[in-house]
Amino acid sequence: DLEATAMAAFALINSGRYPQAAGQVLNYLISAKDPNGTWHSTNATVAALRALLLAQQGATTKVNAEVQVLINGHRVWSQAITEENSDLMFLIDGKQYVRPGANKVEIKFAGEGTTLYQIVTRYYLPWLKHPALPGDILSIKVAYDKTKLAVHDTVTATVTIKNNTPARTSMVIVDLGVPPGFTDLVDRKVIDKFKLTGRQIIVYLEKLEPHQELTFSYSLIARFPIKAQTPKSTVSEYYNPDNRADAPPVEMEVVGG
């Protein structure tokens, strides 16, 4: 739906006609962005960006204005916007001014021209209050053979991923959280394509057949004493990241030294 809407917006804007309808379609596209600032899939994101870029050609030119940002009555930022800097992006962090409950964000624009803005919020919930994701296209379980161990001990994690639908899923990504203080040892005979980062093992699967269940394991070596939670583990489709499932964090304790 988003891809088709973006293509229609591009056609309306490119025609130079129906500006009111084009504006309504653009407003819909802007409101439909996901929390990552994209449009849920690669094709929809590219189509939406094409439409927005075409619509905004010249929208931020000939600007001569003073812009202020206020949060709960506190002025947190002010900047003169001119033709020389109107193409720059200014990032304002107002976390020290927010409070529990409702917050009021004001953007004051005094002068000539137009400019673009976006307001983004982030918040954290205890895992027990984490809302369930809609649907159950994919599922993931991560089980550790032990959660208390000594320095230099090894713990084995067993991962089970399942496609719960009668259709094939393509380009599946498994993001496995590694607790701090652990070194990972991946079984290369089981996983033929993966990527290691500081606190993640990212596994790429070309496809999962209908109702297919895949199980594999990897090992972690404790490097120093620590008590911490593993990051959550996630399985998702690359081109449809909303089709995802999470495995909750697990508390690990390493003793000795």
Coordinates of N, CA, C and O in Angstrom, one line a residue, residues 16 22 33 53 59 81 83 92 95 98 104 119-120 134 136 154 162 167 186 188 201 232 239-241 252:
G16 N 2.5 18.4 -11.9 CA 2.3 19.8 -11.7 C 0.9 20.2 -11.5 O 0.5 21.4 -11.4
A22 N -2.0 16.1 -3.9 CA -0.6 15.7 -3.7 C -0.2 16.0 -2.2 O 0.5 15.2 -1.6
K33 N 5.5 6.7 8.4 CA 6.9 6.2 8.7 C 6.9 5.3 9.9 O 6.2 5.5 10.8
L53 N 11.4 13.9 -2.0 CA 12.5 14.8 -2.5 C 12.0 15.6 -3.7 O 12.3 16.8 -3.8
A59 N 12.0 23.8 -1.5 CA 11.1 24.1 -0.4 C 11.9 24.8 0.7 O 11.3 25.5 1.5
I81 N 18.3 30.5 10.5 CA 18.3 29.7 9.3 C 18.4 30.6 8.1 O 17.5 31.5 7.9
E83 N 20.0 31.1 3.7 CA 20.2 30.3 2.5 C 21.5 29.5 2.6 O 21.7 28.5 2.0
I92 N 18.8 18.3 17.8 CA 18.6 18.8 19.1 C 18.2 17.7 20.1 O 17.2 17.0 19.9
K95 N 16.4 15.6 26.1 CA 16.0 14.6 27.1 C 16.1 15.2 28.5 O 15.3 14.7 29.4
V98 N 12.5 16.7 29.5 CA 11.3 15.9 29.5 C 11.0 15.4 30.9 O 11.8 15.4 31.8
K104 N 5.2 19.0 26.3 CA 4.9 20.0 25.3 C 6.1 20.4 24.5 O 7.1 21.0 25.1
I119 N 10.1 15.3 14.8 CA 10.2 15.1 16.2 C 10.2 13.6 16.5 O 9.4 12.9 16.0
V120 N 11.3 13.1 17.2 CA 11.4 11.7 17.5 C 11.5 11.5 19.0 O 12.2 12.2 19.7
P134 N 2.5 -7.9 16.8 CA 1.3 -8.5 16.1 C 1.8 -9.6 15.2 O 2.8 -9.6 14.6
D136 N 2.4 -13.9 14.2 CA 3.3 -14.8 14.7 C 3.9 -15.5 13.4 O 3.9 -16.8 13.4
T154 N 32.6 -22.2 29.6 CA 31.8 -22.1 28.4 C 30.4 -22.4 28.6 O 30.0 -23.3 29.3
K162 N 11.5 -20.7 13.8 CA 10.5 -21.4 13.1 C 9.7 -20.4 12.2 O 9.4 -19.3 12.6
A167 N 3.7 -20.4 3.9 CA 4.4 -19.8 2.8 C 5.9 -19.7 3.1 O 6.3 -19.6 4.3
V186 N 31.4 -19.5 17.2 CA 30.3 -20.0 16.3 C 30.7 -21.3 15.6 O 31.9 -21.5 15.2
R188 N 31.0 -23.2 12.7 CA 31.0 -22.8 11.3 C 30.5 -23.9 10.4 O 30.1 -23.7 9.3
I201 N 25.7 -11.6 17.3 CA 26.0 -12.5 16.2 C 24.8 -12.4 15.3 O 23.7 -12.7 15.6
K232 N 18.3 -8.8 24.0 CA 17.3 -9.7 23.4 C 17.8 -10.2 22.0 O 18.6 -9.6 21.4
Y239 N 13.3 -7.7 4.2 CA 12.5 -6.7 3.5 C 11.2 -6.4 4.1 O 10.5 -5.5 3.7
N240 N 10.9 -7.1 5.2 CA 9.6 -6.8 5.9 C 10.0 -6.9 7.4 O 9.6 -7.9 8.1
P241 N 10.7 -5.9 8.0 CA 11.2 -6.0 9.3 C 10.1 -6.0 10.4 O 10.3 -6.4 11.5
M252 N 22.8 -13.5 33.2 CA 24.0 -14.4 33.3 C 24.9 -13.9 34.4 O 25.0 -12.7 34.6

